[in-house]
Every structure is written in C-alpha cells, then in structure tokens.
Coordinates of C-alpha atoms in Angstrom, one line a residue:
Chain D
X1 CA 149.1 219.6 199.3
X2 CA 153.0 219.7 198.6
X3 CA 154.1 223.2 197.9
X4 CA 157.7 223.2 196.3
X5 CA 158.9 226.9 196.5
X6 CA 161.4 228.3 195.1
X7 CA 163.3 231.3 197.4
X8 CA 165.3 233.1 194.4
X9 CA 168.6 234.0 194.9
X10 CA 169.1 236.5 197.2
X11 CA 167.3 236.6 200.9
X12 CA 163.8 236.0 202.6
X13 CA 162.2 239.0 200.2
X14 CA 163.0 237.2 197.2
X15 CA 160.1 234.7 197.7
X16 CA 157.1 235.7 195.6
X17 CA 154.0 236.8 196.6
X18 CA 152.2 233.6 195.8
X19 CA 154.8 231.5 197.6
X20 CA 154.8 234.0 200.7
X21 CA 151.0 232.6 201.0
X22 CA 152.0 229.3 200.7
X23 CA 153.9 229.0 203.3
X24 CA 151.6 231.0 205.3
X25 CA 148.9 228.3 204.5
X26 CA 151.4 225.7 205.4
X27 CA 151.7 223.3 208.7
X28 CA 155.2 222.7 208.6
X29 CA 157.9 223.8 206.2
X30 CA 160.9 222.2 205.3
X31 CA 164.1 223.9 204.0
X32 CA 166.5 222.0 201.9
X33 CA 169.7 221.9 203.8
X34 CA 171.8 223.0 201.0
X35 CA 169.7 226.3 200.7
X36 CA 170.9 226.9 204.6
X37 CA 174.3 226.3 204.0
X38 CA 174.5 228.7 201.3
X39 CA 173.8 231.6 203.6
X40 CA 170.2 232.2 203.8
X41 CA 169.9 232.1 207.2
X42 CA 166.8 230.2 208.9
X43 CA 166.3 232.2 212.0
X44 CA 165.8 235.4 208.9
X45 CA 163.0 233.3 207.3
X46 CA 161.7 232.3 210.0
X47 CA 161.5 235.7 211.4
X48 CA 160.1 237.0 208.1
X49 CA 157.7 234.0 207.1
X50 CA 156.8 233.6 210.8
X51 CA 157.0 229.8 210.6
X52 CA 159.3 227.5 212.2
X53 CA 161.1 226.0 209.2
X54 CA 163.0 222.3 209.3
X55 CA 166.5 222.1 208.2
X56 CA 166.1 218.9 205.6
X57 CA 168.9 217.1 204.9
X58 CA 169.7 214.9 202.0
X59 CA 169.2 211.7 203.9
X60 CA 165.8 212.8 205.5
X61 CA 164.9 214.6 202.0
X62 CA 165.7 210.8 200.2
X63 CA 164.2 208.1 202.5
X64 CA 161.1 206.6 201.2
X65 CA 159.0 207.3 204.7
X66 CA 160.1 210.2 204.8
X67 CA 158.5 213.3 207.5
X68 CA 157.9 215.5 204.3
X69 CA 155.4 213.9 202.6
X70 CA 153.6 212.4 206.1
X71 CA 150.0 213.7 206.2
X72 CA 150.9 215.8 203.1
X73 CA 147.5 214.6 201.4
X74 CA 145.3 216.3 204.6
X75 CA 147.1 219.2 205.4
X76 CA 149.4 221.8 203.6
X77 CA 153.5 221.0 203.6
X78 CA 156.2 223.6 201.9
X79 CA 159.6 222.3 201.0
X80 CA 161.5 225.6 200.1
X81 CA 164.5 225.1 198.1
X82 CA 167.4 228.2 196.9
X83 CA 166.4 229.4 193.5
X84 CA 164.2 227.0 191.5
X85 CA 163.1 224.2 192.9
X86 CA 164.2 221.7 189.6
X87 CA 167.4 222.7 190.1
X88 CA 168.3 219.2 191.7
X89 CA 167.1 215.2 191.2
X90 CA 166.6 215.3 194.6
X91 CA 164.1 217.5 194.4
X92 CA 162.3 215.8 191.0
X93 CA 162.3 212.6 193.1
X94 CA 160.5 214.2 195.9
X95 CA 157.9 216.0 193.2
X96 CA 157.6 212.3 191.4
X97 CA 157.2 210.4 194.7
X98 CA 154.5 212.8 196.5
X99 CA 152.3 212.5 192.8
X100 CA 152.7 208.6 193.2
X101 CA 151.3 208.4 196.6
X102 CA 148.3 210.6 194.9
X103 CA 149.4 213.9 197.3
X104 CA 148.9 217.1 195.3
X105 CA 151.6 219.1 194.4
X106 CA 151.9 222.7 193.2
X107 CA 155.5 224.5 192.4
X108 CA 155.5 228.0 192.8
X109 CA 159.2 229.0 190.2
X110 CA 161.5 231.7 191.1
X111 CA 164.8 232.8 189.5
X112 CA 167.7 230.4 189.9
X113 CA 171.2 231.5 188.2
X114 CA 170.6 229.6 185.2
X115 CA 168.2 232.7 183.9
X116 CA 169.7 235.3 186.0
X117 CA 173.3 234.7 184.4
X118 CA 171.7 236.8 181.4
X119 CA 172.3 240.0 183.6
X120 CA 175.8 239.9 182.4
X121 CA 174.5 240.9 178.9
X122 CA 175.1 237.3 177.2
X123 CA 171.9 236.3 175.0
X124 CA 170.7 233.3 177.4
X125 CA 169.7 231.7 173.5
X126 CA 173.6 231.3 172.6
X127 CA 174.3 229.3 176.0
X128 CA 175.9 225.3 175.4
X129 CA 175.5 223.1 177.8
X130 CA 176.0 224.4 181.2
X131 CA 179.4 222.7 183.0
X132 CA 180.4 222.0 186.5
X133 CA 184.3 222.4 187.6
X134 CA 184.9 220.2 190.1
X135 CA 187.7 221.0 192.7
X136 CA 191.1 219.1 191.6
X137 CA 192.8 216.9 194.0
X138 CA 196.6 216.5 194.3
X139 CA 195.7 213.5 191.6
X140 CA 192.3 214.1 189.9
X141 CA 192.9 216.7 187.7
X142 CA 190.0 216.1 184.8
X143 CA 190.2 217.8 182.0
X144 CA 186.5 217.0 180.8
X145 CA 184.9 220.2 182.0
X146 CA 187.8 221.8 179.4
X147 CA 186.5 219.7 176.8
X148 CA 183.0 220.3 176.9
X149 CA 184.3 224.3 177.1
X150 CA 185.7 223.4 173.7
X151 CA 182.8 221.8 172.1
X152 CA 180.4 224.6 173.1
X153 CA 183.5 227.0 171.8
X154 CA 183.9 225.4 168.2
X155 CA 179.5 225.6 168.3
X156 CA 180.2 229.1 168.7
X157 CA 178.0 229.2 172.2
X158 CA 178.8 230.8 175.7
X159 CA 179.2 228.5 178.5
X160 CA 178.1 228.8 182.1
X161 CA 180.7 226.6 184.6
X162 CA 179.0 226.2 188.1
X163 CA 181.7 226.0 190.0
X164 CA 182.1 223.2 192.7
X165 CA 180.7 223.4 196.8
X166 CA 182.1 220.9 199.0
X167 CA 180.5 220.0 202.0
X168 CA 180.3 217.0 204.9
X169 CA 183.6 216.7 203.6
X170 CA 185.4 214.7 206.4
X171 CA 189.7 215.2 206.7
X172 CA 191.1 211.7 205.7
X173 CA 192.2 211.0 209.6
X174 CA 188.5 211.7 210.6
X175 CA 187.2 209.1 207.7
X176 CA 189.6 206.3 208.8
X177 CA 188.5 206.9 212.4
X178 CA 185.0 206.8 211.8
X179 CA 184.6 210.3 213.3
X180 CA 181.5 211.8 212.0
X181 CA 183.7 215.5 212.0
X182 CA 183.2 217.4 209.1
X183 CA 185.3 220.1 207.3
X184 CA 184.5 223.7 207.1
X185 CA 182.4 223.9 203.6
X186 CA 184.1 224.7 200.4
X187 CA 182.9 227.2 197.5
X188 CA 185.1 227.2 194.3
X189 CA 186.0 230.9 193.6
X190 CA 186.7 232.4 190.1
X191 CA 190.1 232.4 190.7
X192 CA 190.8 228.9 190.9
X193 CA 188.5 228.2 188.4
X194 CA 190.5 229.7 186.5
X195 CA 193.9 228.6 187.6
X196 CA 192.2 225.2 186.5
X197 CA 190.8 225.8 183.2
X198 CA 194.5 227.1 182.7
X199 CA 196.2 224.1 183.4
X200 CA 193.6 222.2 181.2
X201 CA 194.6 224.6 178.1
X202 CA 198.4 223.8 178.7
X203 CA 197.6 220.0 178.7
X204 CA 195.6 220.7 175.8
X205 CA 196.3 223.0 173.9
X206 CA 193.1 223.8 171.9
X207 CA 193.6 227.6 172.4
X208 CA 189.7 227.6 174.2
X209 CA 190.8 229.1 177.4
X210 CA 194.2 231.1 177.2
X211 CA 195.5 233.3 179.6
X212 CA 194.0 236.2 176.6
X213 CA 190.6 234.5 176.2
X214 CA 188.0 236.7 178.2
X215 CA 186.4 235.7 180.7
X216 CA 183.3 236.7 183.1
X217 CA 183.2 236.3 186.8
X218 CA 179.8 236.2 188.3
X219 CA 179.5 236.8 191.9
X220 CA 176.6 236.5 194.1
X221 CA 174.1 236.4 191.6
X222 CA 170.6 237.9 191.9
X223 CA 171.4 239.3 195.7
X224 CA 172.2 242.7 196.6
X225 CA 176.0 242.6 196.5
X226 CA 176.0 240.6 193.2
X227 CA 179.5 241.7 191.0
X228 CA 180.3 240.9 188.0
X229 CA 184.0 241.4 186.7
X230 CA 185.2 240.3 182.9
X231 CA 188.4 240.2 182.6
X232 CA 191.2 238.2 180.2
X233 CA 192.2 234.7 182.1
X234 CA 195.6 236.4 183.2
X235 CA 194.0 239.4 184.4
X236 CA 191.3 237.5 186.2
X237 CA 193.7 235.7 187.9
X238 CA 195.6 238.5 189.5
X239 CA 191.9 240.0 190.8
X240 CA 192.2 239.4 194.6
X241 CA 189.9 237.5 196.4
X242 CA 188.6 240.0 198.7
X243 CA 187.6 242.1 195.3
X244 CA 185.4 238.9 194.0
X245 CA 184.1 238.6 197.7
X246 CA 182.3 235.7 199.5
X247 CA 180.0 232.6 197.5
X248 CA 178.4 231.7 195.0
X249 CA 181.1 232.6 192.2
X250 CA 179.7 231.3 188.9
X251 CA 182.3 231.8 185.4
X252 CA 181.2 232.3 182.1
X253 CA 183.2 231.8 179.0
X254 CA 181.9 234.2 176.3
X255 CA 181.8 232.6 172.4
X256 CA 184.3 234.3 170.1
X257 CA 181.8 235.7 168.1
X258 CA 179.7 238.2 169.9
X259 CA 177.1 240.6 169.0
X260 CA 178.0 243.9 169.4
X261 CA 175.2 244.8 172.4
X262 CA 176.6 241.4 174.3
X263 CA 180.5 243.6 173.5
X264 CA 179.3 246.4 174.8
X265 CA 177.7 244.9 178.2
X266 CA 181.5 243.3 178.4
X267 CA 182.8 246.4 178.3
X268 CA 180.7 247.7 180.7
X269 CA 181.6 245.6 183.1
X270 CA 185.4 245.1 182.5
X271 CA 188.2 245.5 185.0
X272 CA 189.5 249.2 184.3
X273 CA 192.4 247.8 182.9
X274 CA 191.5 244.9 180.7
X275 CA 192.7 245.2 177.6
X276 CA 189.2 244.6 176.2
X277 CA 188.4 248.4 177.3
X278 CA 190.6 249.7 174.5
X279 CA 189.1 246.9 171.7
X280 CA 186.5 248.3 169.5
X281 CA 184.1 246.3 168.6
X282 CA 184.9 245.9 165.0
X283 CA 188.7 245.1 165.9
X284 CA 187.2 242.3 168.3
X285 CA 185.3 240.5 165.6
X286 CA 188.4 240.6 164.1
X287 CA 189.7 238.2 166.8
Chain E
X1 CA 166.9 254.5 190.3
X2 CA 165.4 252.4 187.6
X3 CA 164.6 248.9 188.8
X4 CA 164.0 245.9 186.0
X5 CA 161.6 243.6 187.7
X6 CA 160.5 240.5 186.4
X7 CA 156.8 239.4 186.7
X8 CA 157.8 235.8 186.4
X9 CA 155.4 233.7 184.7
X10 CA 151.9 233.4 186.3
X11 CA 149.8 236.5 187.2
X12 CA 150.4 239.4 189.5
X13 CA 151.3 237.2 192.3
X14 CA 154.0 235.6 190.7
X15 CA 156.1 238.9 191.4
X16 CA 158.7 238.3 194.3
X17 CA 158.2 240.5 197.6
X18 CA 161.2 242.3 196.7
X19 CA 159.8 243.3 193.2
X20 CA 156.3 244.5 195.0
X21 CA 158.5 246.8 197.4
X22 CA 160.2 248.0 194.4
X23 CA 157.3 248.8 192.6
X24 CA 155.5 250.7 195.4
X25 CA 158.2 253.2 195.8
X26 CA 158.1 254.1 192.0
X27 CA 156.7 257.1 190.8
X28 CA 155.9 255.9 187.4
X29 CA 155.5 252.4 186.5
X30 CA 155.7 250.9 182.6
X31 CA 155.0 247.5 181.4
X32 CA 156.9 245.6 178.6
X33 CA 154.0 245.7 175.6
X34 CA 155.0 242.2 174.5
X35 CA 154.1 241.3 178.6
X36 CA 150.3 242.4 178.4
X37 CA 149.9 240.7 175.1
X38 CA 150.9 237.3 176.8
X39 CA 147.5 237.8 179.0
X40 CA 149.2 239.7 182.0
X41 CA 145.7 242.4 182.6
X42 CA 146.9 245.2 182.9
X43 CA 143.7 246.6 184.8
X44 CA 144.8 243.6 187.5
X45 CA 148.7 244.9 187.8
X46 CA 147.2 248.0 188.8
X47 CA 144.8 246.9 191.1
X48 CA 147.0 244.3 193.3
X49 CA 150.0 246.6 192.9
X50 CA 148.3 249.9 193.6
X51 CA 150.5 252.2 191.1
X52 CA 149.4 253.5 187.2
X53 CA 150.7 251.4 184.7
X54 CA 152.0 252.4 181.2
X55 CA 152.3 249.9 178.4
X56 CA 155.6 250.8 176.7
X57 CA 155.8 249.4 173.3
X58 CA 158.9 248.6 171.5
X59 CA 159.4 251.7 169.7
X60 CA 158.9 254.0 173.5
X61 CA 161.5 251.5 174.8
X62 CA 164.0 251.8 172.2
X63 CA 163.8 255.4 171.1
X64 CA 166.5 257.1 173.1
X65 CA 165.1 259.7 174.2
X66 CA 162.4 257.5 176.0
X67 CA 160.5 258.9 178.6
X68 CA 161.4 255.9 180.6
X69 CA 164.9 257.1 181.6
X70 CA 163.9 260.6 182.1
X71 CA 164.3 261.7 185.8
X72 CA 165.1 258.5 186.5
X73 CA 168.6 259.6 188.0
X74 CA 166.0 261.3 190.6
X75 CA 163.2 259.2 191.0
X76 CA 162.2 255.7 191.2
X77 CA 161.1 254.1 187.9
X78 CA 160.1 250.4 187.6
X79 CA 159.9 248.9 184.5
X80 CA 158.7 245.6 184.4
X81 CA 158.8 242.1 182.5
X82 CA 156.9 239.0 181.9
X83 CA 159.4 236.4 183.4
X84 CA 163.0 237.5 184.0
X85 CA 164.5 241.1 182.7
X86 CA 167.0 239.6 180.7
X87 CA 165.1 237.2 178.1
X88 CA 165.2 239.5 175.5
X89 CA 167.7 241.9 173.8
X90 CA 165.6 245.5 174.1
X91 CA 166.0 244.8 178.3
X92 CA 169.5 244.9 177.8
X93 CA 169.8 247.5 175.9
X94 CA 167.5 249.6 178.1
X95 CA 169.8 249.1 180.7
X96 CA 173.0 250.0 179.0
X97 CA 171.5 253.1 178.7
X98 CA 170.8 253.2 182.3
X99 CA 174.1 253.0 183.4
X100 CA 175.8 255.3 180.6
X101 CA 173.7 258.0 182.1
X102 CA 174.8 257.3 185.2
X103 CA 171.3 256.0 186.6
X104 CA 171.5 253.4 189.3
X105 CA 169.5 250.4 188.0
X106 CA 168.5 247.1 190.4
X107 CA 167.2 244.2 188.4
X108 CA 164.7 242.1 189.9
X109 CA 164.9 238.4 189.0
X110 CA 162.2 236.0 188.8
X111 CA 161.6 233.0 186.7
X112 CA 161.4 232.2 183.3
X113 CA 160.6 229.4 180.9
X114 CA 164.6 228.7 180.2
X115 CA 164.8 227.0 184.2
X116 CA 160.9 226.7 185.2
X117 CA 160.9 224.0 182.0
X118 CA 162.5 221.9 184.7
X119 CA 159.5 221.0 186.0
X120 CA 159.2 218.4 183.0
X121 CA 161.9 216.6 185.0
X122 CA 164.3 216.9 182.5
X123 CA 167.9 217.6 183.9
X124 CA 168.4 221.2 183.4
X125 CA 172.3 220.2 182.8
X126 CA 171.6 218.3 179.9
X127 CA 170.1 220.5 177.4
X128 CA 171.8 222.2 174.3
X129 CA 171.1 225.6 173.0
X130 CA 167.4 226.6 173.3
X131 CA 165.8 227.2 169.5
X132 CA 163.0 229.0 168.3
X133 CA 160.7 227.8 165.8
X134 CA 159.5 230.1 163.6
X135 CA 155.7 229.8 161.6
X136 CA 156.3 228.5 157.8
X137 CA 154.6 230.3 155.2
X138 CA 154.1 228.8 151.7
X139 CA 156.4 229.5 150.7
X140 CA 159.4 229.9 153.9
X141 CA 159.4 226.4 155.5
X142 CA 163.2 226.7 157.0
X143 CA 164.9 223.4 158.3
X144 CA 167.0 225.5 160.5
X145 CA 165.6 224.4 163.6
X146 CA 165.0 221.0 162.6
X147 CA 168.9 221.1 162.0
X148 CA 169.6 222.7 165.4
X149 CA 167.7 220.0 167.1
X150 CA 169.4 217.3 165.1
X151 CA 173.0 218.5 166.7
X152 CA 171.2 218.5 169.8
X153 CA 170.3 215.1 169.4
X154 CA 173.9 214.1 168.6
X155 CA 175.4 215.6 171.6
X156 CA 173.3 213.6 173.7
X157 CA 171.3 216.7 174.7
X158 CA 167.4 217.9 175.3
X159 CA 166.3 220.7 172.9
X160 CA 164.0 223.6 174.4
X161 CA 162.0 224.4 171.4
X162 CA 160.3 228.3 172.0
X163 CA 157.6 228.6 169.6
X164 CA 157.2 231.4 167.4
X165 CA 154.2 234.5 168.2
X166 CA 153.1 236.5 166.0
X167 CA 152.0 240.5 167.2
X168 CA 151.3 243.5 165.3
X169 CA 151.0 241.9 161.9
X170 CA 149.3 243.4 158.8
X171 CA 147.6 241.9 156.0
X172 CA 148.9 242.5 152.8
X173 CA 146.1 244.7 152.0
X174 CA 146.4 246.9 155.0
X175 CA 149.9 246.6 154.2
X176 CA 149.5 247.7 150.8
X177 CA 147.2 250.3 151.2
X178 CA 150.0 251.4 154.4
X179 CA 147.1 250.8 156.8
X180 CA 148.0 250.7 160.7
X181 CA 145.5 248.1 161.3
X182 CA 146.7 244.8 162.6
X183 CA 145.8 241.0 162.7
X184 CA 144.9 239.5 166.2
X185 CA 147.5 237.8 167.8
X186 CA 149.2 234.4 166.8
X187 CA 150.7 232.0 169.2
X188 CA 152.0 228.9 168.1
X189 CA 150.6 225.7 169.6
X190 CA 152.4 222.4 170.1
X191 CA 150.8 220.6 167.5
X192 CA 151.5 223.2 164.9
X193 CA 154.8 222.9 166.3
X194 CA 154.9 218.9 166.0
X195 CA 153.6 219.3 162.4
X196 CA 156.4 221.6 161.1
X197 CA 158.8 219.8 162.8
X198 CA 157.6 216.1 161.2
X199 CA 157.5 218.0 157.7
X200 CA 161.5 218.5 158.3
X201 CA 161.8 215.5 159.0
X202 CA 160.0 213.9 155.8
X203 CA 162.6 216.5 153.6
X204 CA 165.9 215.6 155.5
X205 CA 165.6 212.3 157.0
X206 CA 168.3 212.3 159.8
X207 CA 165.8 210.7 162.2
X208 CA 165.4 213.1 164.7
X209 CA 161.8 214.0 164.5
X210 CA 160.2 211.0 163.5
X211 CA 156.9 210.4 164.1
X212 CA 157.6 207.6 166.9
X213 CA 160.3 210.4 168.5
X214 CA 159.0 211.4 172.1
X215 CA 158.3 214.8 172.5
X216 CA 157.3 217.1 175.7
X217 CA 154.4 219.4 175.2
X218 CA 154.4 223.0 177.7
X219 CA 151.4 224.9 178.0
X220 CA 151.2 227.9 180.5
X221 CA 154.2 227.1 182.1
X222 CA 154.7 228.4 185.8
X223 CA 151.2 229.5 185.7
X224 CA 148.1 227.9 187.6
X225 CA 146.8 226.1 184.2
X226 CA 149.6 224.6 183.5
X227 CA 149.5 221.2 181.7
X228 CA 152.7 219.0 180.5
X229 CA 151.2 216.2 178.0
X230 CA 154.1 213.8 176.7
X231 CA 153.7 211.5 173.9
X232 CA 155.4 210.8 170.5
X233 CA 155.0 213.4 167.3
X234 CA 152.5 211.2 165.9
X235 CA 150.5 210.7 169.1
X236 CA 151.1 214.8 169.9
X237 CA 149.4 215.0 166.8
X238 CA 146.2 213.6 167.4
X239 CA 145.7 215.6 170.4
X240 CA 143.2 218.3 170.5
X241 CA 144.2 221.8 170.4
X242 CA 141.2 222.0 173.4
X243 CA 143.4 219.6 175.4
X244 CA 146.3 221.6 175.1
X245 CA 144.6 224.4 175.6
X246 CA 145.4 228.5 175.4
X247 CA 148.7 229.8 174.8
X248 CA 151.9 230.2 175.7
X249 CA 153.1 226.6 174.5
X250 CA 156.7 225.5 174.2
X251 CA 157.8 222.2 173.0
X252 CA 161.0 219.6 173.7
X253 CA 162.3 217.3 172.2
X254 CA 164.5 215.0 175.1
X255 CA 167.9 213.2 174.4
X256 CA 168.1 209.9 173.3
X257 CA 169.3 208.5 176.5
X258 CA 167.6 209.4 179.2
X259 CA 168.1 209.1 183.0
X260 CA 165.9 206.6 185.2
X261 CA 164.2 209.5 186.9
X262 CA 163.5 211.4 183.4
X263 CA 162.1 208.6 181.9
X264 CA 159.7 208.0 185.1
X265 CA 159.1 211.6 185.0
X266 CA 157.7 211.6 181.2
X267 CA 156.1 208.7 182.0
X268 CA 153.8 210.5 184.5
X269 CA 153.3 213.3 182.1
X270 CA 152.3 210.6 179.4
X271 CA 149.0 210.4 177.3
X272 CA 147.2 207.7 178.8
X273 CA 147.5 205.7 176.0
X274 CA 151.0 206.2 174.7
X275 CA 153.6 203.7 173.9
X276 CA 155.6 204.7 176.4
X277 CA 153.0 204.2 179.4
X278 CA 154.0 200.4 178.4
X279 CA 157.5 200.0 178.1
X280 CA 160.1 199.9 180.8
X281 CA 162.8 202.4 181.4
X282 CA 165.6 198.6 180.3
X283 CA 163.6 198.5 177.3
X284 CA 163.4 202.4 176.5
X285 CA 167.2 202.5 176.2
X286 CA 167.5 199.8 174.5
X287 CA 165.8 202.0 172.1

C-alpha cells in the first residue's frame, strides 16, 4: 500500500491521527523535498514519527523505476508531502502511476493554504482563480498575473496570489561552468509582491491594484507564528520586512464589494494606521 | 483560550495531533450541529477523544451571549468543525467575537472538500468560483448555477459544484399548525444534481451541461468510502443511486481543455463503459 499524507501547514503535530498510524505502519517513508526546504525539518519528524524518513527529490519522485513505488504492492510506503498532497502534478503522477501498476493507494488530506486562507475572514465561495507571481527579472516583467487579478476584480471575486519560491537556482557563472552550485533559496515576500503588482497597475492602468486598493498579507499560514496584516498597497509597502517575518507569504486581493462580516475581519486585522480603520462599513460600499 | 479545530473530513481520526492535544486540555468541548448531522457520532468523538461533547446548534452559536464564550478568557474551550473552521460564515463570526472580548483564539486547520477535491486530479489552479446548487421545487427551478458554471466554462476553468442539504425542515402542515417537528434529513446526490443541471441546459442552451458533457461525481470525500465515478451527464444518469452510495456528494464539471495528466486521471475514475474509456487524450481535445 502507497500512503500519500498530507503534513498540514505548520510542524510534525499537524499530521492527523490517522496519518500518524500510517506512517507508523509504514517500511520506509519518503518526504517530498520541497516540504524539507520549506522548514519542516526531518530530524523533528523523524524524532516525532520515529521513522527514518527519505528526502525525495523531484528527479527520484519522477523517474518511472522509481525507489517509491518498489515493493509498494507487499509492504506499506508513505510519501508525505506539506499540506495536501494534490497540491502538485508531481504528486497526481505518482498517485496515477502506483494505481496503474495495480499498488493500492490511500490519501490521508490535511489542510493546505488554499482552505486555510479563509482565516483571514474572506468567504472561500467568492475566491477566482488562484494566481502565482512569479519573481521579475531585470527583463521578464509579465504583467499576466495583473491581468487575471483584473478578471477576477471585474467578476467581483477575491484572489489568492501564491507568491513565487526559487530554488536549485544556479548564479549564471555557475550555469556556464557546469558547476552543479546552487543559490541560497528564494521566497517572494508581500512586499515585493506588491512593489510588482504596482508596476503592473502603472503599465496598465486598470485601477485593480493602486497604491489605495487594500490589500491582505498572509504570513505563515496555519503554523503558530501565522500574521496576517491588511493594509492599502502604499501602506503595505512601507511594512518592514522583519514585521512580515520569514516564509511562506501568501497576498490576497479582497473584491470591491465585500460583505460586512468579511469588513469587519479586515478591520480586525488592519495595520493600526490604515486608513481602512476609520471607514465604516457603509462608507466602504460606497467605494 | 478558545481553539477552532477542524475535524477534517473522515471520522474521529481525521483530527490532526495538534487538534487532539487541543482538545484534551479543554474544559468544555462543543460540536458544530451541522457536523453531527453529516454522520460524525457523537458518542465516538467522546469515546476516542475522552472529553463531553455538546452539540451547539446554530441559534447557541450565534446568540451573543452564548455559553460558548463564557469563561473562555480563563479556560480552555474547543469548539469543533466538520472539515476546516472557516467553511462557513457562523465560524467566523464566532470568532470575531472571540477576539473583541479579548479571548485568545488558535484555529486548528484541517481539510476540507475546497483542496481534498484534488484528489479527482483536477489542477487545483484551474478552477473558478466554487457554486452551490440548490434543490428546485415546482415551482423554484433557478438557472443561477447553471449560469455560474457556464462562465466557468468560458474562462477555461473547472467548476466545484457543492450540492445543496436540507436540515430542520417542516412540512407545510407542521408549519402551518407552528409545529417544531421536522423532516429527516435531505442530501443531495449527484444524479439529482446531474438531472437539474441537464434541465438548465434544455431551457438555456449555451452548451455547457449537455448530456455528452463530462462530469466528475464525489461521494464521501476524504473519508474511507470514498468513491470518484466519472462519466458524461447522460451516462451519470443511469447510474444507481446504490453505486453512488450515502451522502455527502459533490459534483464537477471540468474545463474544456484539459491537461494530459487530468484527462488520464478521469479516465481512471471512468465508468467502465464510458465514451471516454475509448478515446485518446489527441482526440479528446480535439473535442
């Protein structure tokens, strides 16, 4: 049997019960790789599960004979993955591949930021399509992620912009030599997803994402130092870094119409001097 | 403290480590009403999590001066949720008050149907607003969801269709005669869902629900029964409400262009002898 677990969002206690037994069942586990490098830190899960786990990589996750699925059919194999495990094709491909080789598999959920973005107060039913904002280079500067922005805007929805993570990145001297050294790993902050989004507006000009259109900054989501900070663009953008703290930042851009509970939760969590603590909500509605 | 802990979607297993803690230092535990309705026993929260349990209806959870808040600024409360805390509107609100009482309140996350529908192997990226649909009557038979999907559709996008439930309903004689006594349960199933849906279609004719469209059937998602049957409307149709078995069911209707792996994936989850067993992922978006 393939177990595919999701861990949550948080650390090693996020697992659920059923997928703590899982693993426990299990004769080797397997830990995406991109779960590790977001922080949750193998020797703690080991510790906790008490398992050795296996840092998977992409490549070892992808290749057709690969160790994962290797006596998967006689004995018990977890792949764990951050949050829920459909999160990524990768992981579909390694669901649909086990089932065509006939090996069981069985998917124990967990919470991945795409529910858990509903503790800002948002109704999850009035979400668009989610977005990625990619990190500009000195000359890729896409304004697509703007665009769809607008289109969920003008359908009067809320979108949620998972913001980029570079990793293996290798410097352009490295690449050219063939040096397998790669860069320290990038997360895109709020800020410069912001600053971005900004630019795209000024290119634009569709009045979606001003330096007055609010804003939400979602830090950390679903662990124990989560933040969340709404704010207008401008003031966003003067929030210092150290005050939005380490990875994951996620960024929500609220519809214009809001209900007055999804306001209020706003409020609630605005910077103490946002101009949208002084708005009531009937004014707001106003625009 | 007041913790919000979601029971994800399962049994009392499904609960994440962190949530069990949680709910062991509690002195008085409630459970969302609408939760032990879906089939959560009540008897087995208490058993496997060793505390009371309260059933807190809508009207306990809403009045404001609940006797879930009180002492709460003192003592440990947990209220929890079928799937995550934030799926519906009353959570929200019942932590708004929280905090404007100055009560510390941790949410517990967990999953829900909005990312645990992933394990379709549709691309969670590429679906539009989530809809409900609602039961007709004879004589309320909205096209409003069969319009939403239609957008949808246009924007390329998959629709999560969540089907309407029907609690605490009265007959028009109880009604009448203002008697408290209520009809069992309703739960929508995916063929009355399919029906409704096709009967849209026949009024407005924008080719969206067609009887040769492909639609995704979800029963008992995230749970151990789960089942995924795939299979155009008019094929969904002629399936037995045996085969789809107990509630809760949701329903999707995928984009128009599909990815390779999507298509693979629905073809795995196909009736055996659907159109789509047959045809090739060239020909399929050739449409």
């Amino acid at each position: 049997m393939l177990f595919l677990i999701g861990l949550g969002l948080g650390d090693e206690r996020d697992i659920t019960v059923k997928g703590l037994e899982a693993i426990k069942s299990c004769k080797r586990v397997f830990l995406d790789a991109y779960t590790s490098i977001l922080g949750v830190d193998k020797g703690n899960l080991e510790a906790y599960y008490g398992v050795a786990v296996t840092v998977a990589d992409r490549e070892m996750v992808e290749s057709a004979a690969d160790p994962i699925l290797q006596d998967a059919d006689t004995e018990n194999v977890a792949f764990l993955v951050v949050g829920d495990p459909f999160g990524a094709t990768t992981h579909t491909d390694l669901y649909m591949r086990a089932v065509q080789r006939s090996i069981p598999v069985r998917v124990v959920h967990n919470a991945s930021i795409i529910n858990a973005v509903g503790s800002c107060g948002l109704q999850l039913y009035s979400y668009g399509p989610i977005i990625t904002v990619p990190f500009f280079t000195d000359n890729w500067r896409p304004d697509s992620p703007y665009h769809k922005i607008a289109a969920n805007f003008k359908a009067g929805m809320h979108t949620l912009c998972l913001l980029d993570i570079k990793v293996k990145e290798q410097s352009e001297e490295n690449l050219l030599k063939g040096r397998l050294i790669y860069e320290p790993p990038r997360f895109m902050t709020v800020r410069q997803a912001v600053a971005q989004l900004l630019e795209s507006e000024e290119r634009n000009g569709l009045s979606v994402c001003t330096p007055s259109t609010l804003g939400v900054g979602m830090m950390r989501i679903g662990s124990e130092s989560q933040k969340i900070i709404v704010g207008t663009m401008s003031e966003l953008l003067e929030v210092s870094e150290d005050m939005f703290g380490g990875p994951l930042h996620s960024f929500i851009l609220p519809a214009k119409d809001l209900h007055e509970i999804e306001f209020q939760m706003l409020q609630l969590y605005a910077l103490p001097n946002s101009v949208i603590k002084s708005v009531t909500f009937a004014d707001y509605n106003k625009h």
